[in-house]
Amino acid sequence: MNNLYKDFGISDEVFKYTQGICNNLKERFEKIDEIAELNQLKVLKAMQKNCVAENCMNGTTGYGYDDKGRDTLERVYADIFHTEDALVRAQITCGTHALALALMSNLRPGDELLSPVGKPYDTLEEVIGIRESKGSLKEYGITYAQVDLLADGSFDYDNIKKAINERTKLVTIQRSKGYQTRPTLSVSRIKELIEFVKSVKPDIICMVDNCYGEFVETIEPSDVGADMTVGSLIKNPGGGLAPLGGYIVGKKECIENAAYRLTSPGLGREVGASLNVNKDFYEGIFLAPTVVASALKGAIFAANVYEKAGFSCVPNSTESRHDIIQAVTLNSAEGLIAFCQGIQSASPVDSHVAPYPWDMPGYDSQVIMAAGTFVSGASIELSADGPLKEPYAVYFQGGLTFPHVKYGIIKSFQAMYDKGLVEIPLNSL
Ligand SMILES: *Cc1c(COP(=O)(O)O)cnc(C)c1O
């Protein structure tokens, strides 16, 4: 093994340090494998119950009437998430689109949207109209209220209660921290929040942004009272195979509203050809539990490698996990660049190119992004990025197989080591 890694440019010291860390994580990895096992059986059961057949892998063209593969897949999703209904479509272009669709189809002029967990994911700011944008909810006369988490990360129940009024129609709860520093919400904390909101006003629609959270635990927000649970197929549930798409699972009425908004009033879910994506969607959701487990193991491995070398990590090396994102504060621009270039050079695709920081629309500093992925931009595949500003934190996520994420992290560490930006703790050699 040592010689093989040497061929890949990994020095003896880095190999020994990282291998030692990996060996100490066996017990934690076993727990992750148990979760994957439960989720694998849950997915398999839903596929068998709905009699997924060979002809479900075929697609349709044109209007897409009677697309058996598409319609059966939606029942499979509904059974996995234990919901009345599901909309799983190639025509939902990404996670932001799925969330925007869920919001715009279930809110009407005069309604109010409430986020009781602070500022939502960046791209939703324009959907809601927090930042002015064409076609925002705000333009349609839908107002927005927000209650931040308390300093210790807990829910501000008093102010949530005060914020709920007769116009409050929908509450949006983001499970993953995204690119913020607050902790990611566990499903059981989401349960508490939903129960509280419904105790104040029972008919509020509770929507959960489930991006990066699917299959990290054995239950999903839809198991604890969420009326809509929403995510992207180029993240967890696509298993790395879905080339595009998004999903909404939940109450029949909410899904119906979303279907009529996605296509057209009158047409709804009856149209929307699946072309050639059905097989990838099925195979992707089938593989997703173990792919998510690989990504989680990689994130935990990274937190341990970097924390023991003196860098601050969120989540830290021992914390329980509720999404697949790992943040590491690298303290310098050189560190951030070396880390991302290391990840890129470990990729199966585009390993021969080096990423550099660049100006990007929507950001107030330069950003560096590393991704050598089969599906463009797929963040269930190993990828890393970070803004070139204090404290020079890198956010990385994904990895289709654990051996690959492990190698990627070792390579990033080696890249920093070669530049003298990290030291290996002496007691670990
Ligand atoms: C990725 C993400 C989104 C948006 O998804 P895109 O597919 O990038 O549009 C929304 N919310 C959270 C928490 C995410 O992680």
Tab-separated table of C-alpha atoms and ligand atoms in Angstrom:
chain	number	residue	atom	x	y	z
A	1	MET	CA	0.000	0.000	0.000
A	2	ASN	CA	2.755	2.406	1.016
A	3	ASN	CA	4.509	1.904	-2.344
A	4	LEU	CA	1.299	2.426	-4.262
A	5	TYR	CA	0.677	5.724	-2.480
A	6	LYS	CA	4.326	6.660	-3.108
A	7	ASP	CA	3.661	6.271	-6.843
A	8	PHE	CA	0.949	8.868	-6.351
A	9	GLY	CA	3.395	11.293	-4.735
A	10	ILE	CA	2.474	10.608	-1.093
A	11	SER	CA	5.476	10.781	1.252
A	12	ASP	CA	6.208	8.211	3.968
A	13	GLU	CA	5.367	10.630	6.796
A	14	VAL	CA	2.036	11.722	5.307
A	15	PHE	CA	1.111	8.106	4.563
A	16	LYS	CA	1.923	7.008	8.095
A	17	TYR	CA	0.064	9.902	9.723
A	18	THR	CA	-3.121	9.578	7.660
A	19	GLN	CA	-3.147	5.784	7.746
A	20	GLY	CA	-2.921	5.881	11.542
A	21	ILE	CA	-5.920	8.209	11.676
A	22	CYS	CA	-7.931	5.986	9.358
A	23	ASN	CA	-7.223	2.926	11.511
A	24	ASN	CA	-8.592	4.706	14.572
A	25	LEU	CA	-11.922	5.433	12.880
A	26	LYS	CA	-13.039	1.828	12.354
A	27	GLU	CA	-15.709	1.887	15.064
A	28	ARG	CA	-17.252	5.098	13.781
A	29	PHE	CA	-17.249	3.786	10.251
A	30	GLU	CA	-19.095	0.675	11.415
A	31	LYS	CA	-21.955	2.835	12.714
A	32	ILE	CA	-22.146	4.603	9.353
A	33	ASP	CA	-22.271	1.241	7.588
A	34	GLU	CA	-25.193	0.251	9.806
A	35	ILE	CA	-27.138	3.352	8.763
A	36	ALA	CA	-26.319	2.593	5.130
A	37	GLU	CA	-27.575	-0.966	5.591
A	38	LEU	CA	-30.917	0.227	6.967
A	39	ASN	CA	-31.301	2.791	4.196
A	40	GLN	CA	-30.311	0.263	1.520
A	41	LEU	CA	-33.084	-2.055	2.679
A	42	LYS	CA	-35.565	0.829	2.814
A	43	VAL	CA	-34.787	1.727	-0.814
A	44	LEU	CA	-34.881	-1.900	-1.957
A	45	LYS	CA	-38.227	-2.475	-0.260
A	46	ALA	CA	-39.753	0.546	-2.019
A	47	MET	CA	-38.475	-0.693	-5.391
A	48	GLN	CA	-39.820	-4.211	-4.879
A	49	LYS	CA	-43.174	-3.014	-3.528
A	50	ASN	CA	-43.728	-0.952	-6.675
A	51	CYS	CA	-42.669	-3.804	-8.970
A	52	VAL	CA	-39.866	-1.859	-10.651
A	53	ALA	CA	-39.418	-3.744	-13.917
A	54	GLU	CA	-36.943	-3.764	-16.766
A	55	ASN	CA	-39.227	-1.639	-18.937
A	56	CYS	CA	-39.203	1.095	-16.253
A	57	MET	CA	-35.648	1.840	-17.406
A	58	ASN	CA	-36.948	2.963	-20.807
A	59	GLY	CA	-37.892	6.586	-21.353
A	60	THR	CA	-40.366	8.554	-23.391
A	61	THR	CA	-40.071	11.493	-25.794
A	62	GLY	CA	-42.343	14.358	-26.799
A	63	TYR	CA	-45.139	15.011	-24.291
A	64	GLY	CA	-44.099	12.064	-22.193
A	65	TYR	CA	-47.607	10.670	-21.643
A	66	ASP	CA	-47.769	7.303	-19.852
A	67	ASP	CA	-44.126	7.308	-18.865
A	68	LYS	CA	-44.199	4.157	-16.739
A	69	GLY	CA	-40.609	4.491	-15.547
A	70	ARG	CA	-41.123	8.088	-14.410
A	71	ASP	CA	-44.462	7.449	-12.699
A	72	THR	CA	-43.218	4.303	-10.924
A	73	LEU	CA	-40.082	6.128	-9.756
A	74	GLU	CA	-42.281	8.766	-8.147
A	75	ARG	CA	-44.101	6.064	-6.187
A	76	VAL	CA	-40.733	4.601	-5.164
A	77	TYR	CA	-39.654	8.008	-3.808
A	78	ALA	CA	-42.982	8.427	-2.000
A	79	ASP	CA	-42.440	5.047	-0.293
A	80	ILE	CA	-38.806	5.750	0.635
A	81	PHE	CA	-39.809	9.042	2.242
A	82	HIS	CA	-43.121	7.676	3.574
A	83	THR	CA	-45.173	10.410	1.912
A	84	GLU	CA	-48.512	10.503	0.095
A	85	ASP	CA	-46.935	11.626	-3.153
A	86	ALA	CA	-43.740	12.623	-4.955
A	87	LEU	CA	-42.607	14.668	-7.928
A	88	VAL	CA	-39.213	13.485	-9.269
A	89	ARG	CA	-38.358	15.069	-12.566
A	90	ALA	CA	-35.567	15.769	-15.007
A	91	GLN	CA	-37.419	19.035	-15.735
A	92	ILE	CA	-36.590	20.217	-12.205
A	93	THR	CA	-33.172	21.594	-13.068
A	94	CYS	CA	-31.462	21.743	-9.664
A	95	GLY	CA	-32.024	22.087	-5.924
A	96	THR	CA	-32.771	25.803	-6.054
A	97	HIS	CA	-35.361	25.185	-8.758
A	98	ALA	CA	-37.025	22.418	-6.710
A	99	LEU	CA	-37.214	24.722	-3.672
A	100	ALA	CA	-38.471	27.670	-5.735
A	101	LEU	CA	-41.083	25.403	-7.316
A	102	ALA	CA	-42.299	24.124	-3.949
A	103	LEU	CA	-42.593	27.683	-2.645
A	104	MET	CA	-44.117	29.358	-5.689
A	105	SER	CA	-46.704	26.644	-6.232
A	106	ASN	CA	-47.943	26.627	-2.656
A	107	LEU	CA	-47.899	30.336	-1.842
A	108	ARG	CA	-50.363	32.925	-3.153
A	109	PRO	CA	-50.285	36.749	-3.180
A	110	GLY	CA	-50.826	38.071	0.334
A	111	ASP	CA	-49.309	35.007	2.017
A	112	GLU	CA	-46.232	35.196	4.223
A	113	LEU	CA	-43.248	32.832	4.219
A	114	LEU	CA	-41.321	32.334	7.481
A	115	SER	CA	-37.805	30.979	8.023
A	116	PRO	CA	-37.417	30.162	11.732
A	117	VAL	CA	-33.808	28.985	11.289
A	118	GLY	CA	-32.133	32.166	10.080
A	119	LYS	CA	-30.978	33.169	6.632
A	120	PRO	CA	-31.658	30.549	3.947
A	121	TYR	CA	-29.168	29.243	1.383
A	122	ASP	CA	-27.688	32.012	-0.799
A	123	THR	CA	-29.561	31.178	-3.990
A	124	LEU	CA	-32.910	31.346	-2.170
A	125	GLU	CA	-32.362	34.999	-1.351
A	126	GLU	CA	-33.264	35.861	-4.926
A	127	VAL	CA	-36.144	33.379	-5.036
A	128	ILE	CA	-37.672	35.017	-1.959
A	129	GLY	CA	-36.697	38.570	-2.910
A	130	ILE	CA	-34.362	39.222	0.042
A	131	ARG	CA	-32.077	40.326	-2.788
A	132	GLU	CA	-34.103	41.990	-5.559
A	133	SER	CA	-34.646	39.673	-8.489
A	134	LYS	CA	-37.000	39.285	-11.432
A	135	GLY	CA	-39.820	36.860	-10.685
A	136	SER	CA	-39.162	36.681	-6.941
A	137	LEU	CA	-41.914	35.823	-4.442
A	138	LYS	CA	-41.739	39.448	-3.351
A	139	GLU	CA	-42.684	40.621	-6.851
A	140	TYR	CA	-45.856	38.548	-6.518
A	141	GLY	CA	-46.803	40.132	-3.201
A	142	ILE	CA	-45.613	37.286	-0.985
A	143	THR	CA	-43.847	38.634	2.085
A	144	TYR	CA	-41.013	37.079	4.064
A	145	ALA	CA	-40.199	36.940	7.767
A	146	GLN	CA	-37.144	35.491	9.433
A	147	VAL	CA	-36.256	34.496	12.977
A	148	ASP	CA	-32.586	33.785	13.595
A	149	LEU	CA	-31.284	30.944	15.721
A	150	LEU	CA	-30.127	31.947	19.183
A	151	ALA	CA	-26.407	32.377	19.824
A	152	ASP	CA	-26.101	28.786	21.095
A	153	GLY	CA	-27.767	27.437	17.948
A	154	SER	CA	-31.145	26.711	19.581
A	155	PHE	CA	-34.555	27.770	18.251
A	156	ASP	CA	-35.875	31.171	19.345
A	157	TYR	CA	-39.342	29.847	20.227
A	158	ASP	CA	-40.627	33.148	21.683
A	159	ASN	CA	-39.881	35.100	18.547
A	160	ILE	CA	-41.038	32.293	16.248
A	161	LYS	CA	-44.401	32.391	18.009
A	162	LYS	CA	-44.523	36.178	17.658
A	163	ALA	CA	-43.614	35.983	13.973
A	164	ILE	CA	-46.455	33.608	13.088
A	165	ASN	CA	-49.534	35.587	12.041
A	166	GLU	CA	-52.774	35.011	10.120
A	167	ARG	CA	-50.892	35.414	6.814
A	168	THR	CA	-48.149	32.896	7.632
A	169	LYS	CA	-48.800	30.106	5.152
A	170	LEU	CA	-45.506	28.267	4.852
A	171	VAL	CA	-42.471	27.705	7.041
A	172	THR	CA	-39.152	26.820	5.385
A	173	ILE	CA	-36.594	24.850	7.394
A	174	GLN	CA	-33.105	24.286	6.018
A	175	ARG	CA	-31.625	21.047	7.344
A	176	SER	CA	-28.012	21.550	6.269
A	177	LYS	CA	-25.948	24.496	7.446
A	178	GLY	CA	-24.989	25.073	3.806
A	179	TYR	CA	-22.111	27.529	3.846
A	180	GLN	CA	-22.865	28.996	7.260
A	181	THR	CA	-21.279	28.155	10.564
A	182	ARG	CA	-24.431	27.176	12.463
A	183	PRO	CA	-24.793	23.466	13.202
A	184	THR	CA	-26.774	21.315	10.780
A	185	LEU	CA	-30.173	20.290	12.157
A	186	SER	CA	-30.756	16.667	13.060
A	187	VAL	CA	-34.072	15.151	12.026
A	188	SER	CA	-35.118	15.028	15.674
A	189	ARG	CA	-34.519	18.776	16.070
A	190	ILE	CA	-36.551	19.376	12.911
A	191	LYS	CA	-39.311	17.318	14.520
A	192	GLU	CA	-39.341	19.565	17.596
A	193	LEU	CA	-39.516	22.672	15.452
A	194	ILE	CA	-42.341	21.365	13.243
A	195	GLU	CA	-44.336	20.296	16.310
A	196	PHE	CA	-43.933	23.751	17.818
A	197	VAL	CA	-44.917	25.575	14.614
A	198	LYS	CA	-48.005	23.357	14.182
A	199	SER	CA	-48.979	23.886	17.819
A	200	VAL	CA	-49.105	27.626	17.146
A	201	LYS	CA	-50.904	27.320	13.786
A	202	PRO	CA	-51.860	23.799	12.678
A	203	ASP	CA	-52.499	24.560	8.992
A	204	ILE	CA	-49.032	25.983	8.246
A	205	ILE	CA	-47.226	24.054	5.513
A	206	CYS	CA	-43.813	22.968	6.815
A	207	MET	CA	-41.226	22.590	4.060
A	208	VAL	CA	-37.723	21.199	4.638
A	209	ASP	CA	-34.769	21.965	2.374
A	210	ASN	CA	-33.242	18.472	2.540
A	211	CYS	CA	-30.185	19.193	0.340
A	212	TYR	CA	-27.134	17.157	1.455
A	213	GLY	CA	-29.153	15.455	4.200
A	214	GLU	CA	-30.705	12.423	2.495
A	215	PHE	CA	-29.678	9.028	3.934
A	216	VAL	CA	-27.320	10.530	6.522
A	217	GLU	CA	-29.753	9.312	9.184
A	218	THR	CA	-32.239	6.452	9.093
A	219	ILE	CA	-35.239	8.800	9.088
A	220	GLU	CA	-35.991	11.829	6.950
A	221	PRO	CA	-37.839	15.084	7.725
A	222	SER	CA	-40.881	13.581	5.991
A	223	ASP	CA	-41.001	10.988	8.810
A	224	VAL	CA	-41.418	13.698	11.447
A	225	GLY	CA	-44.188	15.882	10.067
A	226	ALA	CA	-42.722	17.841	7.144
A	227	ASP	CA	-45.444	18.519	4.565
A	228	MET	CA	-42.864	18.920	1.795
A	229	THR	CA	-39.279	17.651	1.687
A	230	VAL	CA	-37.192	18.975	-1.181
A	231	GLY	CA	-33.793	18.255	-2.715
A	232	SER	CA	-31.477	17.904	-5.692
A	233	LEU	CA	-30.689	14.728	-7.617
A	234	ILE	CA	-27.096	15.775	-8.283
A	235	LYS	CA	-26.587	15.592	-4.535
A	236	ASN	CA	-27.296	12.611	-2.247
A	237	PRO	CA	-30.353	10.856	-3.728
A	238	GLY	CA	-28.955	10.756	-7.272
A	239	GLY	CA	-26.146	8.510	-6.041
A	240	GLY	CA	-23.709	10.167	-8.450
A	241	LEU	CA	-25.516	8.690	-11.448
A	242	ALA	CA	-28.420	11.096	-11.926
A	243	PRO	CA	-27.179	13.612	-14.523
A	244	LEU	CA	-29.708	16.280	-13.439
A	245	GLY	CA	-33.026	16.638	-11.650
A	246	GLY	CA	-34.788	17.467	-8.417
A	247	TYR	CA	-37.516	16.071	-6.189
A	248	ILE	CA	-40.344	17.150	-3.918
A	249	VAL	CA	-42.029	14.554	-1.689
A	250	GLY	CA	-44.941	15.208	0.639
A	251	LYS	CA	-48.666	15.810	0.995
A	252	LYS	CA	-50.779	15.060	-2.069
A	253	GLU	CA	-52.123	18.598	-2.335
A	254	CYS	CA	-48.681	20.226	-2.100
A	255	ILE	CA	-47.271	17.920	-4.776
A	256	GLU	CA	-50.253	18.524	-7.047
A	257	ASN	CA	-49.732	22.276	-6.751
A	258	ALA	CA	-46.051	21.801	-7.623
A	259	ALA	CA	-46.840	19.627	-10.659
A	260	TYR	CA	-49.276	22.182	-12.097
A	261	ARG	CA	-46.714	24.909	-11.616
A	262	LEU	CA	-43.816	22.880	-13.062
A	263	THR	CA	-45.618	22.198	-16.341
A	264	SER	CA	-48.916	24.005	-16.766
A	265	PRO	CA	-52.345	24.348	-15.183
A	266	GLY	CA	-54.418	21.548	-16.674
A	267	LEU	CA	-51.418	19.419	-17.646
A	268	GLY	CA	-49.656	18.889	-14.320
A	269	ARG	CA	-47.737	15.671	-13.896
A	270	GLU	CA	-49.151	13.986	-17.005
A	271	VAL	CA	-46.472	15.543	-19.225
A	272	GLY	CA	-42.677	15.690	-18.978
A	273	ALA	CA	-40.758	13.139	-21.051
A	274	SER	CA	-37.996	11.365	-19.167
A	275	LEU	CA	-35.848	10.861	-22.312
A	276	ASN	CA	-33.012	8.559	-21.192
A	277	VAL	CA	-32.696	9.359	-17.502
A	278	ASN	CA	-34.914	6.729	-15.871
A	279	LYS	CA	-32.224	4.074	-15.527
A	280	ASP	CA	-29.786	6.542	-13.969
A	281	PHE	CA	-32.438	7.808	-11.551
A	282	TYR	CA	-33.282	4.261	-10.419
A	283	GLU	CA	-29.709	3.075	-10.204
A	284	GLY	CA	-28.733	6.327	-8.485
A	285	ILE	CA	-31.293	6.091	-5.691
A	286	PHE	CA	-30.383	2.415	-5.301
A	287	LEU	CA	-26.693	3.287	-4.791
A	288	ALA	CA	-27.325	6.479	-2.797
A	289	PRO	CA	-27.222	4.963	0.736
A	290	THR	CA	-23.686	3.591	0.274
A	291	VAL	CA	-22.492	6.617	-1.696
A	292	VAL	CA	-23.662	8.887	1.141
A	293	ALA	CA	-21.889	6.586	3.618
A	294	SER	CA	-18.643	6.950	1.624
A	295	ALA	CA	-18.945	10.719	1.591
A	296	LEU	CA	-19.634	10.766	5.347
A	297	LYS	CA	-16.629	8.583	6.126
A	298	GLY	CA	-14.493	10.878	3.988
A	299	ALA	CA	-15.750	13.964	5.827
A	300	ILE	CA	-14.989	12.372	9.207
A	301	PHE	CA	-11.548	11.256	8.010
A	302	ALA	CA	-10.787	14.805	6.855
A	303	ALA	CA	-11.942	16.374	10.126
A	304	ASN	CA	-9.604	14.033	12.014
A	305	VAL	CA	-6.618	14.544	9.692
A	306	TYR	CA	-6.883	18.339	9.792
A	307	GLU	CA	-8.002	18.844	13.375
A	308	LYS	CA	-5.106	16.789	14.738
A	309	ALA	CA	-2.769	18.923	12.624
A	310	GLY	CA	-4.115	22.030	14.383
A	311	PHE	CA	-6.878	23.319	12.066
A	312	SER	CA	-10.364	24.081	13.251
A	313	CYS	CA	-13.077	21.905	11.671
A	314	VAL	CA	-16.890	22.207	11.497
A	315	PRO	CA	-18.240	19.670	12.359
A	316	ASN	CA	-15.292	18.730	14.583
A	317	SER	CA	-13.581	15.339	14.574
A	318	THR	CA	-15.955	13.689	17.054
A	319	GLU	CA	-19.344	15.382	16.508
A	320	SER	CA	-22.351	13.485	15.179
A	321	ARG	CA	-23.151	14.147	11.528
A	322	HIS	CA	-26.353	15.365	9.899
A	323	ASP	CA	-25.115	16.271	6.421
A	324	ILE	CA	-22.085	15.495	4.241
A	325	ILE	CA	-20.410	18.930	4.224
A	326	GLN	CA	-17.084	19.432	5.986
A	327	ALA	CA	-15.548	22.841	6.644
A	328	VAL	CA	-11.851	23.228	7.500
A	329	THR	CA	-10.372	26.605	8.420
A	330	LEU	CA	-7.004	26.729	6.678
A	331	ASN	CA	-5.944	30.207	7.930
A	332	SER	CA	-4.137	31.297	4.736
A	333	ALA	CA	-4.775	31.844	1.049
A	334	GLU	CA	-1.809	29.577	0.225
A	335	GLY	CA	-3.348	26.804	2.338
A	336	LEU	CA	-6.746	27.127	0.669
A	337	ILE	CA	-5.225	27.079	-2.814
A	338	ALA	CA	-2.953	24.106	-2.044
A	339	PHE	CA	-5.872	22.157	-0.533
A	340	CYS	CA	-8.108	22.690	-3.574
A	341	GLN	CA	-5.309	21.942	-6.038
A	342	GLY	CA	-4.626	18.713	-4.110
A	343	ILE	CA	-8.282	17.650	-4.371
A	344	GLN	CA	-8.368	18.475	-8.083
A	345	SER	CA	-5.218	16.463	-8.778
A	346	ALA	CA	-6.854	13.461	-7.082
A	347	SER	CA	-9.912	13.519	-9.371
A	348	PRO	CA	-10.854	10.853	-11.934
A	349	VAL	CA	-11.739	13.601	-14.456
A	350	ASP	CA	-9.687	16.747	-15.158
A	351	SER	CA	-6.890	15.763	-12.769
A	352	HIS	CA	-4.415	17.386	-15.153
A	353	VAL	CA	-5.739	20.922	-14.634
A	354	ALA	CA	-5.116	23.168	-11.628
A	355	PRO	CA	-7.820	25.436	-10.186
A	356	TYR	CA	-6.977	29.064	-9.363
A	357	PRO	CA	-8.953	31.694	-7.434
A	358	TRP	CA	-11.181	33.828	-9.649
A	359	ASP	CA	-13.917	36.496	-9.470
A	360	MET	CA	-17.362	34.886	-9.544
A	361	PRO	CA	-20.801	36.477	-9.928
A	362	GLY	CA	-22.590	36.819	-6.600
A	363	TYR	CA	-19.473	36.660	-4.402
A	364	ASP	CA	-17.723	39.582	-2.698
A	365	SER	CA	-14.253	37.999	-2.917
A	366	GLN	CA	-12.411	35.681	-5.261
A	367	VAL	CA	-13.388	32.022	-5.029
A	368	ILE	CA	-11.442	28.831	-5.753
A	369	MET	CA	-13.289	25.669	-6.769
A	370	ALA	CA	-11.997	22.133	-7.240
A	371	ALA	CA	-14.171	19.551	-8.979
A	372	GLY	CA	-13.152	16.780	-11.326
A	373	THR	CA	-16.557	15.158	-11.652
A	374	PHE	CA	-18.416	12.904	-14.099
A	375	VAL	CA	-21.590	14.989	-13.745
A	376	SER	CA	-20.826	18.680	-14.109
A	377	GLY	CA	-21.060	20.432	-10.754
A	378	ALA	CA	-22.275	17.297	-8.957
A	379	SER	CA	-21.527	17.920	-5.326
A	380	ILE	CA	-22.124	14.284	-4.323
A	381	GLU	CA	-18.808	13.716	-6.117
A	382	LEU	CA	-15.613	14.812	-4.371
A	383	SER	CA	-15.375	18.595	-4.634
A	384	ALA	CA	-14.067	21.531	-2.617
A	385	ASP	CA	-14.373	25.277	-2.706
A	386	GLY	CA	-13.863	28.363	-0.606
A	387	PRO	CA	-13.804	32.169	-0.761
A	388	LEU	CA	-10.365	33.841	-0.670
A	389	LYS	CA	-10.965	35.780	2.523
A	390	GLU	CA	-10.458	35.395	6.268
A	391	PRO	CA	-10.502	32.827	7.811
A	392	TYR	CA	-9.780	30.943	4.557
A	393	ALA	CA	-12.212	28.122	5.177
A	394	VAL	CA	-12.565	25.364	2.633
A	395	TYR	CA	-15.893	23.547	2.258
A	396	PHE	CA	-15.682	20.131	0.824
A	397	GLN	CA	-18.149	17.356	0.285
A	398	GLY	CA	-18.936	14.208	-1.593
A	399	GLY	CA	-17.048	11.220	-2.868
A	400	LEU	CA	-18.540	8.256	-4.674
A	401	THR	CA	-16.271	5.714	-2.958
A	402	PHE	CA	-14.455	5.959	0.370
A	403	PRO	CA	-11.027	4.911	-1.028
A	404	HIS	CA	-11.280	7.825	-3.441
A	405	VAL	CA	-12.249	10.456	-0.848
A	406	LYS	CA	-9.516	9.124	1.409
A	407	TYR	CA	-6.962	9.527	-1.354
A	408	GLY	CA	-8.274	13.022	-2.160
A	409	ILE	CA	-7.848	14.147	1.444
A	410	ILE	CA	-4.371	12.603	1.692
A	411	LYS	CA	-3.443	14.359	-1.552
A	412	SER	CA	-4.717	17.718	-0.267
A	413	PHE	CA	-2.695	17.240	2.915
A	414	GLN	CA	0.407	16.302	0.897
A	415	ALA	CA	-0.021	19.428	-1.258
A	416	MET	CA	-0.031	21.585	1.883
A	417	TYR	CA	2.832	19.592	3.418
A	418	ASP	CA	5.006	20.070	0.322
A	419	LYS	CA	4.531	23.828	0.656
A	420	GLY	CA	5.384	23.795	4.376
A	421	LEU	CA	1.832	24.818	5.332
A	422	VAL	CA	1.118	21.926	7.697
A	423	GLU	CA	3.097	20.055	10.279
A	424	ILE	CA	2.518	16.473	11.203
A	425	PRO	CA	1.958	16.158	14.964
A	426	LEU	CA	5.091	14.499	16.313
A	427	ASN	CA	3.308	12.086	18.619
A	428	SER	CA	1.558	10.528	15.655
A	429	LEU	CA	4.671	9.306	13.853
B	1	LIG	C1	-27.077	22.883	-2.744
B	1	LIG	C2	-28.086	23.475	-1.874
B	1	LIG	C3	-29.176	24.186	-2.382
B	1	LIG	C4	-29.324	24.529	-3.834
B	1	LIG	O1	-29.127	23.504	-4.701
B	1	LIG	P1	-28.540	23.728	-6.192
B	1	LIG	O2	-28.734	22.385	-6.773
B	1	LIG	O3	-27.103	24.126	-6.069
B	1	LIG	O4	-29.375	24.754	-6.842
B	1	LIG	C5	-30.114	24.649	-1.495
B	1	LIG	N1	-29.987	24.453	-0.183
B	1	LIG	C6	-28.947	23.785	0.360
B	1	LIG	C7	-28.863	23.611	1.844
B	1	LIG	C8	-27.972	23.271	-0.474
B	1	LIG	O5	-26.938	22.611	0.053
